[in-house]
PDB file of C-alpha atoms in Angstrom:
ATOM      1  CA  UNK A   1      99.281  81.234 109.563  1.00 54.00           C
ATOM      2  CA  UNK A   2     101.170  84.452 111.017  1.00 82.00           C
ATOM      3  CA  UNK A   3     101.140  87.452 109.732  1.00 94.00           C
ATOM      4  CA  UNK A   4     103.816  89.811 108.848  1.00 97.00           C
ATOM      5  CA  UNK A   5     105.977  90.538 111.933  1.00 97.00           C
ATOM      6  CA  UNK A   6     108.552  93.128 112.795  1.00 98.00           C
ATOM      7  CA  UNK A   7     111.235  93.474 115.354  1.00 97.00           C
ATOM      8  CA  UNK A   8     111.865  95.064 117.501  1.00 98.00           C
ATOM      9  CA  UNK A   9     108.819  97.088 118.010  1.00 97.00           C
ATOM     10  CA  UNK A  10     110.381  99.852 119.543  1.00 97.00           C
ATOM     11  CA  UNK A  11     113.919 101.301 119.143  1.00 98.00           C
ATOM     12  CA  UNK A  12     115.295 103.892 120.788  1.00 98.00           C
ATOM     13  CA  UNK A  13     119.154 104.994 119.516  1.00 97.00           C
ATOM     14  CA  UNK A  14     121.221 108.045 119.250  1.00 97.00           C
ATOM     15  CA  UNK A  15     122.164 110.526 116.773  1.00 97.00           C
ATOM     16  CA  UNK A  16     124.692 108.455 114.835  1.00 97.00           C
ATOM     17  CA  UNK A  17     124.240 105.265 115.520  1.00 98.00           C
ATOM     18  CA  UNK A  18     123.800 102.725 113.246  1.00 98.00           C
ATOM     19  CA  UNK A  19     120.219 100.164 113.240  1.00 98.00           C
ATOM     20  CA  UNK A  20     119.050  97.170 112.049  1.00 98.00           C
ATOM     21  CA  UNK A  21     115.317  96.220 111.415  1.00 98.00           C
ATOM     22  CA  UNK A  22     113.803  93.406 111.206  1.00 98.00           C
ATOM     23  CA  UNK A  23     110.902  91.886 108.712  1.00 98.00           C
ATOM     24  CA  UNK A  24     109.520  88.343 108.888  1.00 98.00           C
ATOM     25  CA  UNK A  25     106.799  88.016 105.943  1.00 97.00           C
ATOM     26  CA  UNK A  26     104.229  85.802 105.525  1.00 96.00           C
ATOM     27  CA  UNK A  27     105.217  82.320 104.815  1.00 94.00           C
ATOM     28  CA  UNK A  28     105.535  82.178 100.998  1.00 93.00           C
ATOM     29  CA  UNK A  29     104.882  85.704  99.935  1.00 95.00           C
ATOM     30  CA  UNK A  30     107.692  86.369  97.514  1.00 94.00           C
ATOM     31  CA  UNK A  31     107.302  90.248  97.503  1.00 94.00           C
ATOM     32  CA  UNK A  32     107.995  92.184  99.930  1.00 96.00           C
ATOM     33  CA  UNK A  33     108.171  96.211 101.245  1.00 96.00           C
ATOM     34  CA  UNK A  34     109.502  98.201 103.252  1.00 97.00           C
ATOM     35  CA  UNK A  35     108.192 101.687 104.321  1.00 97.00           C
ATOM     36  CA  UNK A  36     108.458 104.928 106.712  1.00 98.00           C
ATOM     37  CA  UNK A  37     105.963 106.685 108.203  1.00 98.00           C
ATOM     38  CA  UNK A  38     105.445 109.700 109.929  1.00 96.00           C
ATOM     39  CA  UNK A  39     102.933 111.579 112.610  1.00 92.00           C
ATOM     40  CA  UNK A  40      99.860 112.313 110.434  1.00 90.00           C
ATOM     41  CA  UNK A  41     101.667 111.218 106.835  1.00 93.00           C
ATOM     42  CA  UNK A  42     101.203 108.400 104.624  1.00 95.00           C
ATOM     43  CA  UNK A  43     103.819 105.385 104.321  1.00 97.00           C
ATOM     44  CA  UNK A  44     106.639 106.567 101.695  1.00 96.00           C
ATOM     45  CA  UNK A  45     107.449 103.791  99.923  1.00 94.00           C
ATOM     46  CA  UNK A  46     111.386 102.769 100.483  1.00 96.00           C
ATOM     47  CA  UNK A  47     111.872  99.692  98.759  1.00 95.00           C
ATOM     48  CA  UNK A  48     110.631  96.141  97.760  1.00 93.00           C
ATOM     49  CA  UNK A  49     112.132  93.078  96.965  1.00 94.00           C
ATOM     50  CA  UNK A  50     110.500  90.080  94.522  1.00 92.00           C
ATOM     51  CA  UNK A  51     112.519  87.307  96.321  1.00 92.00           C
ATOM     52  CA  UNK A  52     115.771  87.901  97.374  1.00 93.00           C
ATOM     53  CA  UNK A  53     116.180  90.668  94.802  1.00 91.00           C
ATOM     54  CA  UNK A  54     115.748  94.318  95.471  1.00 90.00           C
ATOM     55  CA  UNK A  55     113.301  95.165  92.311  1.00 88.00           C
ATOM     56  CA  UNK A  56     112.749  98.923  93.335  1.00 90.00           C
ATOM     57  CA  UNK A  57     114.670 100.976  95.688  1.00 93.00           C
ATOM     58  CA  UNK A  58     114.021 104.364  94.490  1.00 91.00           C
ATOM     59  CA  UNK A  59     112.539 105.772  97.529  1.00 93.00           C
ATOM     60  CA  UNK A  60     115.794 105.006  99.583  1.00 96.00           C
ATOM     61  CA  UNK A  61     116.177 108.390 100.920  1.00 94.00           C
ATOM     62  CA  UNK A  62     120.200 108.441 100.345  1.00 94.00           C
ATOM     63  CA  UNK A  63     123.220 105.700 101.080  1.00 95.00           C
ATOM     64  CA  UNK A  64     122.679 105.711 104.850  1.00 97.00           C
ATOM     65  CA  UNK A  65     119.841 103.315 104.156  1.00 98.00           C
ATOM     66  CA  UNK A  66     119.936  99.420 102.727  1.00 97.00           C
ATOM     67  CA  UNK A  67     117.669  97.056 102.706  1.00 97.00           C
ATOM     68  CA  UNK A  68     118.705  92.936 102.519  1.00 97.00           C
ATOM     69  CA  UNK A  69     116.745  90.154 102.154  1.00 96.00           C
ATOM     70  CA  UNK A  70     119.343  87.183 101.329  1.00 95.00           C
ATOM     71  CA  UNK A  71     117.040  83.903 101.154  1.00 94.00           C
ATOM     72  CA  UNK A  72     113.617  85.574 100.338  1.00 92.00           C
ATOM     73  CA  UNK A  73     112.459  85.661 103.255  1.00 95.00           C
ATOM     74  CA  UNK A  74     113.509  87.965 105.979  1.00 97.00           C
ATOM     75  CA  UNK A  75     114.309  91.256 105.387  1.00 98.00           C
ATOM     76  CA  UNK A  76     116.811  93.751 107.241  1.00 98.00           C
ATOM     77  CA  UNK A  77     116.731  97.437 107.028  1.00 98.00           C
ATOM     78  CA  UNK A  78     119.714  99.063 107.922  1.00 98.00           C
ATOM     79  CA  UNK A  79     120.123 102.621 108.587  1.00 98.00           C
ATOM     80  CA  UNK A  80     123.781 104.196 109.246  1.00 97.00           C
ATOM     81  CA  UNK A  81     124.698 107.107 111.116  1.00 97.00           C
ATOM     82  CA  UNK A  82     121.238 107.997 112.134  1.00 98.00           C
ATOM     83  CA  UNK A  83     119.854 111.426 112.061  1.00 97.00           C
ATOM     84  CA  UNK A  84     116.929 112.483 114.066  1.00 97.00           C
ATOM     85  CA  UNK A  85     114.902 112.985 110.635  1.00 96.00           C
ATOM     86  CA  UNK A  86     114.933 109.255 110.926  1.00 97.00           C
ATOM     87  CA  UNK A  87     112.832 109.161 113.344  1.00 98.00           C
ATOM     88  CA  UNK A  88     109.348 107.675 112.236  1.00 98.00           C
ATOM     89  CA  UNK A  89     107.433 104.408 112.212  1.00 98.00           C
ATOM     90  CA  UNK A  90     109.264 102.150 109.715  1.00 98.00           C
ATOM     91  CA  UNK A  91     106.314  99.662 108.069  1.00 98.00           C
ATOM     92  CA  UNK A  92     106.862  96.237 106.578  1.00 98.00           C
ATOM     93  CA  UNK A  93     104.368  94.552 104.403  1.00 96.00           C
ATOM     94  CA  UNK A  94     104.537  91.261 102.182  1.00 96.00           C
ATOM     95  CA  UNK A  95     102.195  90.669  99.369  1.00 93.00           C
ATOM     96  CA  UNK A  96     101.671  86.799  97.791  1.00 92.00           C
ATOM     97  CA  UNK A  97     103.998  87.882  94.256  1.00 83.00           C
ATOM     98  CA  UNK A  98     104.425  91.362  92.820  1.00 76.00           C
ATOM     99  CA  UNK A  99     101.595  92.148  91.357  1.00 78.00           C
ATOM    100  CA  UNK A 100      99.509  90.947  93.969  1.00 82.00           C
ATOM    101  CA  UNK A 101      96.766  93.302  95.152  1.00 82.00           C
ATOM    102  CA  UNK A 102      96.601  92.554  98.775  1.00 88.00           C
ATOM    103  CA  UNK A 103      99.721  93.806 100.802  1.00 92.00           C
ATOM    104  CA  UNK A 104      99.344  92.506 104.811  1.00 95.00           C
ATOM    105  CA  UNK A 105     101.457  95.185 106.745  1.00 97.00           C
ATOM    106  CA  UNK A 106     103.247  94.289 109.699  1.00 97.00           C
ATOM    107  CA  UNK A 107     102.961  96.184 112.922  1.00 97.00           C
ATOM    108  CA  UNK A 108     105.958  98.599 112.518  1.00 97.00           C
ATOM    109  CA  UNK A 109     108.897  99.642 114.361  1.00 98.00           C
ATOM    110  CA  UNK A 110     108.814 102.452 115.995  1.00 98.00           C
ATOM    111  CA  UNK A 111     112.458 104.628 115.859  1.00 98.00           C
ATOM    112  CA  UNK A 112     113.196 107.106 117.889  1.00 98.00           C
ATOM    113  CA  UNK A 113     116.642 109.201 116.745  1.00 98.00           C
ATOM    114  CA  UNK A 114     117.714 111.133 120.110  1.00 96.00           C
TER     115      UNK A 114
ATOM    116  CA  UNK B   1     106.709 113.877  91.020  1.00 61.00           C
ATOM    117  CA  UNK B   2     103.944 110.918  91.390  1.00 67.00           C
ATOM    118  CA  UNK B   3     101.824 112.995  94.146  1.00 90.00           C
ATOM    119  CA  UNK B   4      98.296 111.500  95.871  1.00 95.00           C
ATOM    120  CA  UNK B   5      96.722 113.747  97.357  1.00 95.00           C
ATOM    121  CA  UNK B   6      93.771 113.643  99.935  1.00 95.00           C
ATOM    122  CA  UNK B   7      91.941 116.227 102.214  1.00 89.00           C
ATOM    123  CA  UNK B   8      93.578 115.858 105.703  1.00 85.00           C
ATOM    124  CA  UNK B   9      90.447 116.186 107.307  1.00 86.00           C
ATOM    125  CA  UNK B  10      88.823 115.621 109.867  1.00 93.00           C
ATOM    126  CA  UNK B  11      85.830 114.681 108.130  1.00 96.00           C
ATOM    127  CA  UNK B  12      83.142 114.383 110.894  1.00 97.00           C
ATOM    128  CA  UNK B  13      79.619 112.646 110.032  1.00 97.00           C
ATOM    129  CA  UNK B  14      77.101 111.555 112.465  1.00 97.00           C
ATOM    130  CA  UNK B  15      76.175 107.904 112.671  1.00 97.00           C
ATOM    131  CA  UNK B  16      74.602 106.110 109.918  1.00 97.00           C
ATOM    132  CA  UNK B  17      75.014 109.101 107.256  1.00 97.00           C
ATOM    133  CA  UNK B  18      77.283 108.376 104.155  1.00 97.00           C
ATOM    134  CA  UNK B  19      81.156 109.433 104.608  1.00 97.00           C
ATOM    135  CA  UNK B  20      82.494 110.549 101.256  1.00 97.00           C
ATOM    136  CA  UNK B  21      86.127 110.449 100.807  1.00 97.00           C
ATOM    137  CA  UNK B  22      87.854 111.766  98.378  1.00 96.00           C
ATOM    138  CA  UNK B  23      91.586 111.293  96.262  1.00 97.00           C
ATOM    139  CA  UNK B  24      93.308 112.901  93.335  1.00 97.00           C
ATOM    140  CA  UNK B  25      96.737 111.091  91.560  1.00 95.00           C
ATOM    141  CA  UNK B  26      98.928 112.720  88.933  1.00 93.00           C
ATOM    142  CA  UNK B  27     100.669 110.061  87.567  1.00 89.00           C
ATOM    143  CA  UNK B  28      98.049 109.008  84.586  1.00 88.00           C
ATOM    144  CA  UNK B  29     100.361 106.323  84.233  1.00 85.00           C
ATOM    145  CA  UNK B  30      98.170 104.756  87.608  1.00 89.00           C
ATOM    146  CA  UNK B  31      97.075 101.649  87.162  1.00 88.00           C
ATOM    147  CA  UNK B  32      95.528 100.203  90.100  1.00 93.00           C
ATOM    148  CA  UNK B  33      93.726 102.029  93.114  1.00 95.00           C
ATOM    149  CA  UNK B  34      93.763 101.394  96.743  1.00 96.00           C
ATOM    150  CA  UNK B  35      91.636 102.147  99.988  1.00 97.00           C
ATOM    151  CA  UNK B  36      92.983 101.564 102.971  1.00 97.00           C
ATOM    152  CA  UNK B  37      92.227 102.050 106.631  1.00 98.00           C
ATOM    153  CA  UNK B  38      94.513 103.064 109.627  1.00 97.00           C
ATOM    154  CA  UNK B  39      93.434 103.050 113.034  1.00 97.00           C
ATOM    155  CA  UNK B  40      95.287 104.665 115.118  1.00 94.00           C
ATOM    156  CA  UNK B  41      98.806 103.048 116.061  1.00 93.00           C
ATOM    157  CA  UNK B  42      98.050 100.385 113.864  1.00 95.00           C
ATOM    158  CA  UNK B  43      98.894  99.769 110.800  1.00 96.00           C
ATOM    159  CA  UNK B  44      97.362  99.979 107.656  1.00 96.00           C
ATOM    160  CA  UNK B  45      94.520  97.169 106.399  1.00 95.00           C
ATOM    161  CA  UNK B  46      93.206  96.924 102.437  1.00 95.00           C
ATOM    162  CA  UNK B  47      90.260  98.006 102.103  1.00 96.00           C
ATOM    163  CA  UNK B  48      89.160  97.645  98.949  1.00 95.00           C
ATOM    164  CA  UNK B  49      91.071  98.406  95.243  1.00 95.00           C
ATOM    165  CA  UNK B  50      89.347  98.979  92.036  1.00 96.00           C
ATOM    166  CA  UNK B  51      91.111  98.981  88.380  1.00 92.00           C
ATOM    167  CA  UNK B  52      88.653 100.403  85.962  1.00 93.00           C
ATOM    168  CA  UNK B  53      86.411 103.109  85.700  1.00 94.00           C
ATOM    169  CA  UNK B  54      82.701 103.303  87.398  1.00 95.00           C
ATOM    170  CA  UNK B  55      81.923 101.860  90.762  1.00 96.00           C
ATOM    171  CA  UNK B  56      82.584  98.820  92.690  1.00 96.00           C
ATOM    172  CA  UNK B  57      80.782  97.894  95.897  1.00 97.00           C
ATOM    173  CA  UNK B  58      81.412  95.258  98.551  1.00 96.00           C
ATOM    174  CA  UNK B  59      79.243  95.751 101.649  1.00 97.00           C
ATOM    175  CA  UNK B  60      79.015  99.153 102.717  1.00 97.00           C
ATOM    176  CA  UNK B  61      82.298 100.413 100.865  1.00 98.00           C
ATOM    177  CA  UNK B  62      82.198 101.861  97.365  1.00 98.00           C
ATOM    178  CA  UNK B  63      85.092 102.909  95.295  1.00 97.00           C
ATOM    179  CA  UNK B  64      84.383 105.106  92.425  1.00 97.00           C
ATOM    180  CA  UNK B  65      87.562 105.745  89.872  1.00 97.00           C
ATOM    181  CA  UNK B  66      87.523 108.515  87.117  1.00 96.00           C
ATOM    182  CA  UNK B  67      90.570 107.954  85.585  1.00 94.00           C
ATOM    183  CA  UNK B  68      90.442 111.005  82.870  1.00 94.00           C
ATOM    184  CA  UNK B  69      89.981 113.362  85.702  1.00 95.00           C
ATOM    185  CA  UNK B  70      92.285 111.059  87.990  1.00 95.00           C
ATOM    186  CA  UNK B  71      89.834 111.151  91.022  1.00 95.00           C
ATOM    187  CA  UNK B  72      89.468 108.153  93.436  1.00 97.00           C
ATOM    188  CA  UNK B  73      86.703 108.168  96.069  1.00 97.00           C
ATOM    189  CA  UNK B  74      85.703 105.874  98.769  1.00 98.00           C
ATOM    190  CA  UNK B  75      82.074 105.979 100.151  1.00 98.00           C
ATOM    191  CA  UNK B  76      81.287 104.101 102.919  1.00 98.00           C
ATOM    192  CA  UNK B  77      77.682 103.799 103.814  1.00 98.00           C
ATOM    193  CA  UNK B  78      75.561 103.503 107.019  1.00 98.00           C
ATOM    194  CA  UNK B  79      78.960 104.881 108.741  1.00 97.00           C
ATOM    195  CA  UNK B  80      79.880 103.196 112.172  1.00 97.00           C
ATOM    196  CA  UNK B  81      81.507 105.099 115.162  1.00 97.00           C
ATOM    197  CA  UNK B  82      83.934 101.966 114.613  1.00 97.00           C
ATOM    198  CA  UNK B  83      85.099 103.236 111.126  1.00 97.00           C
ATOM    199  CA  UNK B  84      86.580 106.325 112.747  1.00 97.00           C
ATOM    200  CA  UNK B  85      89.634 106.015 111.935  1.00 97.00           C
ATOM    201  CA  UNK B  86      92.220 107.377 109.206  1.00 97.00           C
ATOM    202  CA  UNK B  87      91.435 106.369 105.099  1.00 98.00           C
ATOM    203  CA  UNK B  88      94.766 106.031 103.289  1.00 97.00           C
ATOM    204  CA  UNK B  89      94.496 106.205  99.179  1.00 97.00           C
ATOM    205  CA  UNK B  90      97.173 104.491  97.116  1.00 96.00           C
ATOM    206  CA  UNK B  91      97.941 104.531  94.048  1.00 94.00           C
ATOM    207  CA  UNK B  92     100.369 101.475  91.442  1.00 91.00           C
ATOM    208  CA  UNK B  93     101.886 102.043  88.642  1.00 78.00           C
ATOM    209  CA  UNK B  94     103.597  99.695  86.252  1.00 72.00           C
ATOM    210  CA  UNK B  95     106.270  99.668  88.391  1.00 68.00           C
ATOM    211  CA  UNK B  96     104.736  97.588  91.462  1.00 73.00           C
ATOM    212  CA  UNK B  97     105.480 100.101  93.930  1.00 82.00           C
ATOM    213  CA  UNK B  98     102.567 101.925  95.942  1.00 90.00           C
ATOM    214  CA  UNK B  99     102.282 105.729  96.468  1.00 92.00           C
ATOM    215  CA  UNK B 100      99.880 106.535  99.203  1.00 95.00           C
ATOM    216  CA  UNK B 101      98.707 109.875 100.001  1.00 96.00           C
ATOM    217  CA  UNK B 102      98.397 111.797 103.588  1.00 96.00           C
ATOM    218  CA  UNK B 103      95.218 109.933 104.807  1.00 96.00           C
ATOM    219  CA  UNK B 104      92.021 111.387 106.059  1.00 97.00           C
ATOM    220  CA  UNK B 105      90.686 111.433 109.407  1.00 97.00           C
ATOM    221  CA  UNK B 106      87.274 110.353 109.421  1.00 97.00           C
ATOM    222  CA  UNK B 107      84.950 110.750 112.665  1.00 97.00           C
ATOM    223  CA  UNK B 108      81.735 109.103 112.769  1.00 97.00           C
ATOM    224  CA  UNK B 109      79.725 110.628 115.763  1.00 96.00           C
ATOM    225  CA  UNK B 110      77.104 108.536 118.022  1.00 93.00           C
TER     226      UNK B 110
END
């Protein structure tokens, strides 16, 4: 089937603004992640949900950022009042249950904070 | 602080040689150990994950975990100029989450 996919792929806002991204996991995977990624650094974990639960959201970086996922499937990140620290790759990736090994990563949106 | 930690690189190694990369973890509370690989605008891809000490090999990649001196490697064998590319180590606790580290760069020269 598909894999993980992410929209939009590139998003371009200003300073303030407030943005919404998209997840669409893999058919069936109940777990789900959400991270941020920047030039020449590993993904920081954010936060995952097990179904339409948020299990862990420690690495929320403060109350500008939240994270929905209301019928365990998609997922929305939503960022408020953007800064240009916000600015990164923001990765999704979906794993079978929580404990599953195997995460598949979607391709990322890319956010640009002007 | 939960901290991975990898040598930015790049590590350069001519074709067919063995690459040797290399990860430390503080949290001995780890559990499970991942490899992945990153090429460049994409996104990350499993590699391979290992649990318990020793070695375990699947095709030309072998992870080695020492968990008392919380060390993960990755070998990778015969290297390809296609597995240039950057090697992301991750590390799971109890907690499900995943805590990578900065990634290596890894050349492989014709």
């Amino acid at each position: 089937g598909a894999g993980v996919s992410q929209t939009p792929s590139n998003k371009v806002t200003e300073k303030g603004k407030y943005v919404e991204l998209r997840c669409d996991p893999i058919s069936g995977h109940t777990a789900l992640y959400w991270y941020r990624q920047s030039l020449g650094q590993g993904p920081e974990f954010l936060i995952y949900f097990q179904g339409t639960g948020a299990a862990d959201d420690s690495g929320l970086p403060n109350d500008r950022f939240f994270a929905v996922r209301p019928e365990g499937s998609v997922s929305t990140l939503k960022i408020q009042r953007t800064e240009r620290g916000d600015s990164a790759v923001y990765l999704c990736a979906s794993s079978l249950a929580a404990g599953a090994e195997t995460q598949y990563f979607g391709p990322g949106t890319r956010l640009l904070v002007l | 602080q939960k901290e991975v930690e990898q040598n930015s690189g790049p590590l350069s190694v001519p074709e067919g040689a063995i690459a040797s990369l290399n990860c430390t973890y503080s949290d001995r509370g780890s559990q499970s150990f991942f490899w992945y690989r990153q090429y460049s605008g994409k996104s990350p891809e499993l590699i391979m994950f290992i649990y318990s000490n020793g070695d375990k090999e699947d095709g030309r990649f072998t992870a080695q975990l020492n968990k008392a001196s919380q060390y993960v490697s990755l070998l990778i064998r015969d290297s390809q100029p296609s597995d240039s590319a950057t090697y992301l180590c991750a590390v799971r606790n109890y907690g499900q989450n995943f805590v990578f580290g900065p990634g290596t760069r890894l050349s492989v020269l014709p």
